[in-house]
Short mmCIF file of C-alpha atoms in Angstrom, two decimals:
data_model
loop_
_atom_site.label_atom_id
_atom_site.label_comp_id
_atom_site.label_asym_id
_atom_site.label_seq_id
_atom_site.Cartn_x
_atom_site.Cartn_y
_atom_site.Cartn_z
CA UNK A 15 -142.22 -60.50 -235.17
CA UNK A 16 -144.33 -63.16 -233.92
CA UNK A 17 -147.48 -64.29 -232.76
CA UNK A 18 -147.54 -64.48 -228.28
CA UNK A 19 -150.20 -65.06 -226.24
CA UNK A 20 -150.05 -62.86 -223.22
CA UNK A 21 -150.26 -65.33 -220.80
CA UNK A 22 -147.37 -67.63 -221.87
CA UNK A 23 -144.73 -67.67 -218.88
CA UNK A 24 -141.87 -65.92 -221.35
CA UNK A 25 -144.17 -62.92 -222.27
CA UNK A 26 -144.82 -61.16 -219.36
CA UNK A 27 -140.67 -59.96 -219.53
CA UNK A 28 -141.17 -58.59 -222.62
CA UNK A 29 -144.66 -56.68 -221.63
CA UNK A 30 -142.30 -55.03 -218.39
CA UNK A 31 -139.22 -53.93 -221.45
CA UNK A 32 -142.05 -51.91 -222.86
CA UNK A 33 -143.65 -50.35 -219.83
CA UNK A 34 -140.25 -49.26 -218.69
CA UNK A 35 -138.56 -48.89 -221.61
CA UNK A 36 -135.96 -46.26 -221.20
CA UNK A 37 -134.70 -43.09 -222.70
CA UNK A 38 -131.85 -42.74 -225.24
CA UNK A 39 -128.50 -43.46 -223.92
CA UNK A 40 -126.96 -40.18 -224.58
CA UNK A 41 -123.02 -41.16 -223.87
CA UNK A 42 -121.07 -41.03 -226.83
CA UNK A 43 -122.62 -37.93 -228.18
CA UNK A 44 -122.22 -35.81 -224.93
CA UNK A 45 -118.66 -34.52 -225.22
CA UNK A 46 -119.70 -33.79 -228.80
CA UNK A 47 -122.53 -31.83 -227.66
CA UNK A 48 -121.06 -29.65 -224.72
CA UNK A 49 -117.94 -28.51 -226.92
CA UNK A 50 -120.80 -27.02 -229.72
CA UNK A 51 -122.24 -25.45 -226.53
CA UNK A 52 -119.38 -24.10 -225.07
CA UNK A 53 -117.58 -22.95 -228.65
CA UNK A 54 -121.28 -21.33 -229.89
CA UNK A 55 -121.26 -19.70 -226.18
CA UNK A 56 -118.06 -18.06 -226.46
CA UNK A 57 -117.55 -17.57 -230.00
CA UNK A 58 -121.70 -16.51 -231.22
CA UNK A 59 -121.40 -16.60 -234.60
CA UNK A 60 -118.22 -17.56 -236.02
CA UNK A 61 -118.86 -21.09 -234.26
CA UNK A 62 -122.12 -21.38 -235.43
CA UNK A 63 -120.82 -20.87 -239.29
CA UNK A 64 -117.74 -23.30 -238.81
CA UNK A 65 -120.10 -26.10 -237.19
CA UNK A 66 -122.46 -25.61 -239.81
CA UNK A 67 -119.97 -25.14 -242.91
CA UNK A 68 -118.52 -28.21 -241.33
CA UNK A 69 -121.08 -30.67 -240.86
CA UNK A 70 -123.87 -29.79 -243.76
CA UNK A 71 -120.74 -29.01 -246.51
CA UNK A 72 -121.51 -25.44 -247.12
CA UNK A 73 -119.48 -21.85 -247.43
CA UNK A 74 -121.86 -19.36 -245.93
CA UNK A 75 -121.03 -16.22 -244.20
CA UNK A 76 -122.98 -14.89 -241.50
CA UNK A 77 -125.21 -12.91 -244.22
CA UNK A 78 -126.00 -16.45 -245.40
CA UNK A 79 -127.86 -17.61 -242.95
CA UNK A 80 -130.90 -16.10 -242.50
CA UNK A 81 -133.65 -17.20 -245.26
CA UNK A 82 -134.52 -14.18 -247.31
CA UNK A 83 -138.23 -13.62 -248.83
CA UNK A 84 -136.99 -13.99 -251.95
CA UNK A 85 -136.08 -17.31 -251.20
CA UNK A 86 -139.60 -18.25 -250.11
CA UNK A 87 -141.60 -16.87 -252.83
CA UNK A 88 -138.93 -19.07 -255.18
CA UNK A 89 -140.29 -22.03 -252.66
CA UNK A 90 -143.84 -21.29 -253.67
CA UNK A 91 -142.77 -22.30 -257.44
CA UNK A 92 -141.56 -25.58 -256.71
CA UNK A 93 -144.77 -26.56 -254.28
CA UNK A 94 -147.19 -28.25 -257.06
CA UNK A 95 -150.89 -26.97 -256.64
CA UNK A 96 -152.00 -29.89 -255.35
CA UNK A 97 -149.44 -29.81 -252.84
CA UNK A 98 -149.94 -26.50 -251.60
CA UNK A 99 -153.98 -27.16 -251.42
CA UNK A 100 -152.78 -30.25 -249.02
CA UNK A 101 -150.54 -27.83 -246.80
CA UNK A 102 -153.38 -24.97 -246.81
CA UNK A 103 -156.04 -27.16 -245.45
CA UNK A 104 -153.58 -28.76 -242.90
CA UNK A 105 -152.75 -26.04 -241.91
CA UNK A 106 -156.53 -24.63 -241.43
CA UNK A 107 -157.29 -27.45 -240.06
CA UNK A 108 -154.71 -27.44 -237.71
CA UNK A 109 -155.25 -23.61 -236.43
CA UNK A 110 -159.10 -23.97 -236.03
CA UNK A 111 -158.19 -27.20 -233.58
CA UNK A 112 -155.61 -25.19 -231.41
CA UNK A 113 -158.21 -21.95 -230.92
CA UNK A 114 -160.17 -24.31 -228.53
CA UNK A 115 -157.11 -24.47 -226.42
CA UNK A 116 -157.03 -20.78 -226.17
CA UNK A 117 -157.02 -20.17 -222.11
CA UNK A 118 -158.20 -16.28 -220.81
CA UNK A 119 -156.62 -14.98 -217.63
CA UNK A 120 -159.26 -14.92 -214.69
CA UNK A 121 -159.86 -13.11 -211.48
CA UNK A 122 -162.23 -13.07 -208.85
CA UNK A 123 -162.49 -11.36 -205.23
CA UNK A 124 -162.31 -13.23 -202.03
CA UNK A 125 -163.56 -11.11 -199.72
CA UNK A 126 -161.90 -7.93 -199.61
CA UNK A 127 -158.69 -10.12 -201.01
CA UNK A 128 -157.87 -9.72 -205.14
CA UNK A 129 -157.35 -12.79 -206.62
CA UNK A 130 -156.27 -14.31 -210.33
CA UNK A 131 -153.99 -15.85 -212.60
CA UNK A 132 -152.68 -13.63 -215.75
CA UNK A 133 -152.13 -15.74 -218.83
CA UNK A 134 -148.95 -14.18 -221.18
CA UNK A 135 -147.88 -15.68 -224.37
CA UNK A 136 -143.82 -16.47 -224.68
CA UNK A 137 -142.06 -13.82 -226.31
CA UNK A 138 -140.02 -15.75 -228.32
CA UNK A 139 -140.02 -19.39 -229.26
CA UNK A 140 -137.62 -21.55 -231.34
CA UNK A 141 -139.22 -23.95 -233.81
CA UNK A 142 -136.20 -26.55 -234.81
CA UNK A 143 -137.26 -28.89 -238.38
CA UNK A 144 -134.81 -31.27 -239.80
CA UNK A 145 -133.75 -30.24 -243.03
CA UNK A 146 -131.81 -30.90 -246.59
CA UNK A 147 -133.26 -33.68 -249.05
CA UNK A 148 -136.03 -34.44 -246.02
CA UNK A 149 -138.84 -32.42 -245.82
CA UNK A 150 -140.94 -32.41 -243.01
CA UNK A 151 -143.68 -29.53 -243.72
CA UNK A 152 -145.82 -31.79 -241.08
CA UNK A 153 -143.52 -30.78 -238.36
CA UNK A 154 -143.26 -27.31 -239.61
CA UNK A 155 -147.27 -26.66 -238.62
CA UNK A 156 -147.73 -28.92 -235.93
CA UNK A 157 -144.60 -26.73 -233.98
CA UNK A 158 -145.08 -23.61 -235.74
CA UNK A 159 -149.37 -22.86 -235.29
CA UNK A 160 -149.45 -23.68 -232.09
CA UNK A 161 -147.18 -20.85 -231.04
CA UNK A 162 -148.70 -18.58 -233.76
CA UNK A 163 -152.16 -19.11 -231.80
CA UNK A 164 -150.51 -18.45 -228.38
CA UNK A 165 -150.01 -14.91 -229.35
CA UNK A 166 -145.99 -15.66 -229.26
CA UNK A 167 -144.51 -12.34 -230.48
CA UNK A 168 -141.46 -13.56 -232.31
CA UNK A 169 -141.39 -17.51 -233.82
CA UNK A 170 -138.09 -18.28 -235.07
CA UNK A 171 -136.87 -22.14 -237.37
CA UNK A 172 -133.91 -23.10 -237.10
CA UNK A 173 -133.26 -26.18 -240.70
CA UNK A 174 -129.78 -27.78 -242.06
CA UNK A 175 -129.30 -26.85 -245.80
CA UNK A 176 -126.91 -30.15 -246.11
CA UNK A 177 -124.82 -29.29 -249.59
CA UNK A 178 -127.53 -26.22 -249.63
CA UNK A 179 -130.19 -28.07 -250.21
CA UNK A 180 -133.19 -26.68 -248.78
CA UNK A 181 -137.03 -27.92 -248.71
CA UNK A 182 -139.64 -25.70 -250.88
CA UNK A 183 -141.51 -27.35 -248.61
CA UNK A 184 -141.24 -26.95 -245.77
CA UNK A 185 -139.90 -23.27 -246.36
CA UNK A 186 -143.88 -22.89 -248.02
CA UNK A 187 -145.28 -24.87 -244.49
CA UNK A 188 -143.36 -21.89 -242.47
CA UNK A 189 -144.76 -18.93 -244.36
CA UNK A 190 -147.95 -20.25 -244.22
CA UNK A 191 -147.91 -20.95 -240.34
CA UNK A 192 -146.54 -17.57 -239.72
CA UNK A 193 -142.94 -18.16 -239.05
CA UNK A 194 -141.26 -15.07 -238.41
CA UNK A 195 -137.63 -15.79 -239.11
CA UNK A 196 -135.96 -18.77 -240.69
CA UNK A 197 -132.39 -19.68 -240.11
CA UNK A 198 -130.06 -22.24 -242.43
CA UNK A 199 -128.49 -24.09 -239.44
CA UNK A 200 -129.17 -27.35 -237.84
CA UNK A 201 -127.66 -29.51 -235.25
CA UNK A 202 -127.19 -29.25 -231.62
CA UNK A 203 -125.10 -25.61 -233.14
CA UNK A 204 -129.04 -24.61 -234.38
CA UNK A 205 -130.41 -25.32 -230.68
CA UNK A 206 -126.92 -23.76 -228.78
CA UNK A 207 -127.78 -20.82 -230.90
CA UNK A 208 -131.21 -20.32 -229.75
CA UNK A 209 -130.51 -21.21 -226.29
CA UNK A 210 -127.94 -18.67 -226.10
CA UNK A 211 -128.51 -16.10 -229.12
CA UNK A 212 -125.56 -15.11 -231.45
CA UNK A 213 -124.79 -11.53 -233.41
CA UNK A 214 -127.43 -13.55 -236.13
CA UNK A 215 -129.76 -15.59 -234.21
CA UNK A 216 -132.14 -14.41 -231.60
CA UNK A 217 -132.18 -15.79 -228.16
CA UNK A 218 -135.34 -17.56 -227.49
CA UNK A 219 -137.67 -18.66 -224.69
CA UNK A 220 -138.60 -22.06 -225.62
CA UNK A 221 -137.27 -24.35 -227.98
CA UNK A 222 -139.62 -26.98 -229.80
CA UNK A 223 -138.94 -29.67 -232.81
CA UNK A 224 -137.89 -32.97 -233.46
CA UNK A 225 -134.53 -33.82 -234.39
CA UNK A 226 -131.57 -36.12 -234.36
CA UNK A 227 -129.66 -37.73 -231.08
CA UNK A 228 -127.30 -34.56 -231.17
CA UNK A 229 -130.49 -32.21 -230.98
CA UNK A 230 -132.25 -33.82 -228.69
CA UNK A 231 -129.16 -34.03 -226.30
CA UNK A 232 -128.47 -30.30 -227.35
CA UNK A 233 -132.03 -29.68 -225.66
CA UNK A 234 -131.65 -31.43 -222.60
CA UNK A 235 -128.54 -29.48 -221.72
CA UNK A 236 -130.30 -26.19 -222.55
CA UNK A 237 -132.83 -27.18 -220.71
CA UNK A 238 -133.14 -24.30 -217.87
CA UNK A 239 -131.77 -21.81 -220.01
CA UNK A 240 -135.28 -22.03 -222.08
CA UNK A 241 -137.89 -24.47 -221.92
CA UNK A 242 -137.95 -27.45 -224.48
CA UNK A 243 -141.25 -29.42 -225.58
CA UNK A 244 -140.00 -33.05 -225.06
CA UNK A 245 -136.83 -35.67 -225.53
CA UNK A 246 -138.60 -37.56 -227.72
CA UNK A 247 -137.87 -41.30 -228.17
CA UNK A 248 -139.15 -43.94 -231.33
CA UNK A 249 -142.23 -43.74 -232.85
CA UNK A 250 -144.46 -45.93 -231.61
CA UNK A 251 -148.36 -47.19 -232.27
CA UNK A 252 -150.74 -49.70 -230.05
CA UNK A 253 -153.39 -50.94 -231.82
CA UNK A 254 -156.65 -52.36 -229.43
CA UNK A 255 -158.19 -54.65 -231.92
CA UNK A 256 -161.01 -57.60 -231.83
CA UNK A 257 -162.39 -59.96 -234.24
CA UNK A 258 -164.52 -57.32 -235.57
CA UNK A 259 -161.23 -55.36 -237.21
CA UNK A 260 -160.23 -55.88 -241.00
CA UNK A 261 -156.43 -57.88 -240.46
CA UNK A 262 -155.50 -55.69 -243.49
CA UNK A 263 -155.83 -52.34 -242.00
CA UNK A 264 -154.19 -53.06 -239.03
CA UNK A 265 -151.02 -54.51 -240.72
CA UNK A 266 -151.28 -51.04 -242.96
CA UNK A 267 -151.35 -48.74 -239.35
CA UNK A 268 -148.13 -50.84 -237.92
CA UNK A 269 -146.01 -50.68 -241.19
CA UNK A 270 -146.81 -46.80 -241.40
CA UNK A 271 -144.79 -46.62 -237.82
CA UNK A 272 -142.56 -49.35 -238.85
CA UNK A 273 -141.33 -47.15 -241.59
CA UNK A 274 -140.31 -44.45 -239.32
CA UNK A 275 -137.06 -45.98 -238.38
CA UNK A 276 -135.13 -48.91 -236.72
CA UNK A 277 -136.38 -48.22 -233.39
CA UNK A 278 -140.11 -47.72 -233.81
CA UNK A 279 -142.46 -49.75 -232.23
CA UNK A 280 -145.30 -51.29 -233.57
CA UNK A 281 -147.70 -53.38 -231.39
CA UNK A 282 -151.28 -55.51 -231.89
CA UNK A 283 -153.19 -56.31 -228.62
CA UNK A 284 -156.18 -58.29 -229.50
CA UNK A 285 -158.26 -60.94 -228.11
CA UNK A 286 -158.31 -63.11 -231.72
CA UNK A 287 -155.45 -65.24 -231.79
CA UNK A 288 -157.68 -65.59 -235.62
CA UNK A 289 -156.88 -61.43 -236.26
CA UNK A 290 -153.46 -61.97 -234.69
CA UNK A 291 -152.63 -64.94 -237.28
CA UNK A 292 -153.91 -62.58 -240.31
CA UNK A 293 -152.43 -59.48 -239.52
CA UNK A 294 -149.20 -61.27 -239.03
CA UNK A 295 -149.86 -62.50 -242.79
CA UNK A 296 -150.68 -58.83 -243.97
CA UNK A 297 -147.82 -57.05 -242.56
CA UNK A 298 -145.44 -59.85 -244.85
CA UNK A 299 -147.64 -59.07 -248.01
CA UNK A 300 -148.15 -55.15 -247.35
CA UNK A 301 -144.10 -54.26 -246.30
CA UNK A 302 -143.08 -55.62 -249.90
CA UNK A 303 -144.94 -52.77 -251.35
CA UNK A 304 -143.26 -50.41 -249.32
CA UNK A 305 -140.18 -48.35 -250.23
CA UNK A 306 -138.39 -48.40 -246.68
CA UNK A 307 -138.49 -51.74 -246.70
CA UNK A 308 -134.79 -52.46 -244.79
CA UNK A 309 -136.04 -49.65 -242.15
CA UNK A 310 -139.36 -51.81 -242.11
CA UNK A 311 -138.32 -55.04 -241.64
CA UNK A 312 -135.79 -53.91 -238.55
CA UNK A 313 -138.61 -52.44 -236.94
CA UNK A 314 -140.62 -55.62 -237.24
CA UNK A 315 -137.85 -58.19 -236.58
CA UNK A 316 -136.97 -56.19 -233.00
CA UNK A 317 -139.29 -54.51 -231.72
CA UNK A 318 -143.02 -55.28 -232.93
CA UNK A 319 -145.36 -57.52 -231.18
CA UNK A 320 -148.47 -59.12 -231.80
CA UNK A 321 -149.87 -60.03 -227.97
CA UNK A 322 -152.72 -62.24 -227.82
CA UNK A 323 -154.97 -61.23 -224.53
CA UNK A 324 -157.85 -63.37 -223.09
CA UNK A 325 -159.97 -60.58 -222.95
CA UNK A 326 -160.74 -56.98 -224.77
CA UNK A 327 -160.43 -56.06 -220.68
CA UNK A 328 -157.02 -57.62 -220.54
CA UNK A 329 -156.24 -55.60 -224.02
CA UNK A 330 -156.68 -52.44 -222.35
CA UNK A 331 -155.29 -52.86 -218.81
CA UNK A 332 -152.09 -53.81 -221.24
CA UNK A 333 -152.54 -50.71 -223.46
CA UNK A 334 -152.76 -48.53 -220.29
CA UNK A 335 -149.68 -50.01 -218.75
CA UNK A 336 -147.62 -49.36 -221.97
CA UNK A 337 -148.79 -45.37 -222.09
CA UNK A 338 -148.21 -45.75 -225.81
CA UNK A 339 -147.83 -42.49 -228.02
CA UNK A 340 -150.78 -43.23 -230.58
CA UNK A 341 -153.53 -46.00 -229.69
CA UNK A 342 -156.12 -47.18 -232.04
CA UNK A 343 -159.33 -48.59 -230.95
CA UNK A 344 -159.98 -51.33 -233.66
CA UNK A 345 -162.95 -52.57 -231.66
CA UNK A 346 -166.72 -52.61 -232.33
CA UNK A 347 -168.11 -50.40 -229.53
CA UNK A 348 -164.55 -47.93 -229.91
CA UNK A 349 -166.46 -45.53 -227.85
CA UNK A 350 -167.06 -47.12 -225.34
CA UNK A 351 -163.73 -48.19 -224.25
CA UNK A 352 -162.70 -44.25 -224.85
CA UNK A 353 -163.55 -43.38 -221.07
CA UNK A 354 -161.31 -46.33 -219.77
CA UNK A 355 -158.00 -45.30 -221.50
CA UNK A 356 -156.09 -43.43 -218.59
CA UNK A 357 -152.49 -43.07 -220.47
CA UNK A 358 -152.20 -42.38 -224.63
CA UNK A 359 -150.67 -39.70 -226.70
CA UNK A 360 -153.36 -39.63 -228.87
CA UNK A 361 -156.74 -42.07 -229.51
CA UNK A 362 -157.79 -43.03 -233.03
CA UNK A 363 -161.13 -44.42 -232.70
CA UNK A 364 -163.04 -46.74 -234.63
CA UNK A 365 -161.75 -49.10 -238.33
CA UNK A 366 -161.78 -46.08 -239.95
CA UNK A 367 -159.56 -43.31 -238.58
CA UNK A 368 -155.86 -44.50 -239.31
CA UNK A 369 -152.61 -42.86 -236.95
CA UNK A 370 -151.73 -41.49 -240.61
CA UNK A 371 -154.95 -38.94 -240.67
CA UNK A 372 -153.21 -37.35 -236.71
CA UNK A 373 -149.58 -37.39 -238.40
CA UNK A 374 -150.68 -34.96 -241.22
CA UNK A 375 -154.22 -33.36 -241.05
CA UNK A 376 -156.82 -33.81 -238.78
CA UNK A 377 -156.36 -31.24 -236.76
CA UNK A 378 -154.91 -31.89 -233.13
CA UNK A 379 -151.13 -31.88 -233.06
CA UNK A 380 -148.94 -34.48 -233.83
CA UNK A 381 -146.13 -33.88 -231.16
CA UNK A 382 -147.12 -36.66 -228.48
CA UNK A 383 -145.60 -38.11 -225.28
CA UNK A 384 -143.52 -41.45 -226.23
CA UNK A 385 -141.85 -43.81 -224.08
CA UNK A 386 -144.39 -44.51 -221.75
CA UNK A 387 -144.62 -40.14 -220.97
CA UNK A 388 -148.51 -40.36 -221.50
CA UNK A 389 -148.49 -41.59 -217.85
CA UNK A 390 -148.01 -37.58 -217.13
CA UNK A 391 -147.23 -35.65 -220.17
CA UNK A 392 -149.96 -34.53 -223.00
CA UNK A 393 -149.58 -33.38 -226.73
CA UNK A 394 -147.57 -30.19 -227.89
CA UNK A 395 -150.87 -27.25 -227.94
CA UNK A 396 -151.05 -23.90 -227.30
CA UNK A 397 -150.96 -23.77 -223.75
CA UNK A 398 -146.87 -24.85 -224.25
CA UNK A 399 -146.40 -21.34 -225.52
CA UNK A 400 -147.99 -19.60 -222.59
CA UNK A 401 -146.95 -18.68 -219.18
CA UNK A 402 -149.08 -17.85 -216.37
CA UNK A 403 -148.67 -15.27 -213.43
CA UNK A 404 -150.64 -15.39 -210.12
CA UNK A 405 -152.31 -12.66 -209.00
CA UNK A 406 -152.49 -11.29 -205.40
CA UNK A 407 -154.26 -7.69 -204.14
CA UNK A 408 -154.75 -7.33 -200.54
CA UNK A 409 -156.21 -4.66 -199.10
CA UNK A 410 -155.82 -2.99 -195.26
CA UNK A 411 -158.74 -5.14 -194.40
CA UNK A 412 -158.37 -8.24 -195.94
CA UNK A 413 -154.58 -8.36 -194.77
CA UNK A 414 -156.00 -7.39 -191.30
CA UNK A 415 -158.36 -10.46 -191.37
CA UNK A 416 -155.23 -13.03 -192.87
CA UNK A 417 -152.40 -11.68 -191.14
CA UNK A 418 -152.46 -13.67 -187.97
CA UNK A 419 -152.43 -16.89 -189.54
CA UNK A 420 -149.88 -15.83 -191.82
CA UNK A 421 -148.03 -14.56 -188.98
CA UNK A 422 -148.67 -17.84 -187.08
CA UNK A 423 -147.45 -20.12 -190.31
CA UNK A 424 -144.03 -17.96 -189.95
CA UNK A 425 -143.17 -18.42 -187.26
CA UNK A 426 -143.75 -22.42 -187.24
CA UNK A 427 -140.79 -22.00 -189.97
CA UNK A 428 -138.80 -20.09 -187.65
CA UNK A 429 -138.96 -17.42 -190.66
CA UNK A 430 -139.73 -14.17 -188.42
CA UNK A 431 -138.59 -11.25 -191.07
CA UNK A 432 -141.68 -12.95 -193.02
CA UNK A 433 -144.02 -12.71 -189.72
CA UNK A 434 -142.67 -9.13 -189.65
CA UNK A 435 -143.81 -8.00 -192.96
CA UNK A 436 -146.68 -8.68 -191.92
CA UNK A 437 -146.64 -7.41 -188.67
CA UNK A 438 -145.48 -3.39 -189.11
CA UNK A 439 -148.35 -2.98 -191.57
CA UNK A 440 -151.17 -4.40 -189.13
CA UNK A 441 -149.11 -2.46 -186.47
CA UNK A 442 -150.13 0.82 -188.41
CA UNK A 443 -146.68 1.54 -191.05
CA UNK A 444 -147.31 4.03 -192.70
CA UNK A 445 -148.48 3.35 -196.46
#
């Protein structure tokens, strides 16, 4: 980590690494990956418990599995009170936020022609949450309401019980989000199994979840099969700052992405080479505080950045190249600057909204476009779990008034059975 102005002849290399910065090389986990595919295809069950008895140390049989309710009401007892409170209001919080999202199907008549788009929840969706000593209750309700608020019919969660260890947790986040069905698998097995559906696990429509390389190349080659939310790549934060931001907060907002893991990327563009200089000084006082700290100080040796800009301008033509998955504005006018951000996951605005306040509680979901995605992609919401179907009604008249130019556009792609389905009913077939 170091202090760089932008405009230093070295820089501008390292600026083009992190607008194209590329996906996860998937190579030595592929052959891995297919053979769980191929074995949980043929074999449904019996490969799903030997992958899983394998790789998370357990003996289950298949009537193992599937978490029973007497399981989560033990979860309930070892959720503190003020822990619980925390995952209740997240989770209210969380719900009211996705409701706005809600979209109605819509018609409307053009002429004598019947016109619309029908808007269908998924029937079934796959939640996948990494599992054992970890909890990640977060995850569970960012993945889990959204669905629940689609009107999805059937929301399954697929967690590793490593040793058979599982998270109160996140087992407490899942019954309070409305999970239907909660499985004791993980791994790209957990995703094979949803993709494909065993004697156990349901087949679903759509998986969603974070997880590790072996998931998310599990996901990509079940993509097609279902539908997946995202390959996710490292966490990563942008912070817009001038000299009006506190150095201290800052530093706090790139550590608490830092701390993620190896590969997350924390970055300051500023126009104070004076907040630069501080922050630089915070982030060495803060991280020795922290708990992660060998996670932390990878993360800062490799990948963060503290650019120095001539301009606020400059700042966020940068911050608009780099797409990043959470941007803070740590500006004095935050709103106005809003309008000009074309690519972000997510915008924190103004010294006093932290990324920490999206990851948990605040309300709109935490699942965000990394890598540079925000150029085209947008959060995880309800409108992931819904499908939509066009609408088309013609009657004698209206197909009378459109079927020559139909007719016409057939037969400029040499397609004539299409010209004459049109043709015997305006030629009087009987219907």
């Amino acid at each position: 980590m170091k202090v760089v102005k932008y405009s230093e002849a070295e820089y501008p290399q390292v600026v083009e690494r992190l607008v194209n910065r590329r996906e996860v090389d998937f190579g030595a986990q592929d052959e891995t990956v297919r053979a769980i595919l191929a074995a949980v295809r043929e074999e449904g069950d019996a490969a799903l418990l030997r992958f899983t008895n394998q790789f998370d140390r357990t003996q289950y049989g298949a009537e193992d599995l599937e978490v029973t309710p007497d399981e989560i009401k033990a979860a309930y007892s070892q959720v503190s009170p003020a822990e619980l409170d925390a995952l209740k209001l997240a989770a209210e919080r969380i719900r009211s936020y996705h409701e706005k999202q809600k979209q109605d199907s819509w018609n409307y008549r053009d002429g004598e022609t019947g016109l619309g788009q029908m808007i269908r929840p998924l029937e079934v969706a796959g939640l996948y949450v990494p599992g054992g000593k970890a909890a990640y209750p977060s995850s569970v309700l960012m993945n889990a309401i959204p669905a629940r608020v689609a009107g999805v019919d059937t929301l399954v969660m697929c967690s590793p019980t490593p040793d058979t260890q599982t998270s109160p947790h996140s087992l407490v986040a899942a019954d309070l989000a409305g999970v239907d069905r909660i499985f004791k698998v993980g791994g790209a097995q957990a995703v094979a199994a949803m993709a494909l559906g065993t004697e156990t696990i349901p087949r679903v429509d759509k998986i969603v979840g974070p997880g590790n390389i072996y998931v998310a190349l599990a996901k990509r080659l079940v993509f097609g099969l279902v539908d997946i939310d995202m390959i996710a790549g490292p966490s990563e934060i942008l912070v817009v700052a001038d000299d009006s931001a506190r150095p201290e907060f800052v530093a706090a907002d790139l550590l608490s992405q830092a701390e993620h893991d190896e590969e997350a990327v924390p970055l300051l563009v500023t126009c104070s080479a004076e907040l630069a200089g501080a922050v630089a000084e915070e982030l060495d006082r803060q991280k020795k505080k922290l708990k992660r700290q060998a996670i932390i100080n990878e993360s800062l040796n490799n990948k963060c950045h503290l650019v120095v800009t001539e301009s606020l301008d400059e700042a966020v033509d940068l911050a608009n190249r780099i797409a990043p998955e959470h941007l803070e504005l740590a500006v004095a006018d935050p709103q106005a600057l809003v309008p000009r951000i074309r690519n972000a996951g997510a915008i924190f605005i103004g010294h006093f909204t932290p990324e920490a306040i999206g990851d948990y509680l605040a309300g709109p979901n935490h699942v965000l476009p990394t890598s540079g995605t925000a150029r085209f992609s947008s959060p995880l919401g309800v409108y992931d779990f819904v499908k939509k179907t066009s609408l088309i009604e013609c009657t004698r008249e209206s197909l009378r008034g459109l079927g020559e130019a139909c007719q016409t556009l057939a037969q400029m792609e040499s397609l004539d059975a299409h010209a004459n389905a049109v043709k015997i009913r305006l030629e009087g077939g009987n219907l």
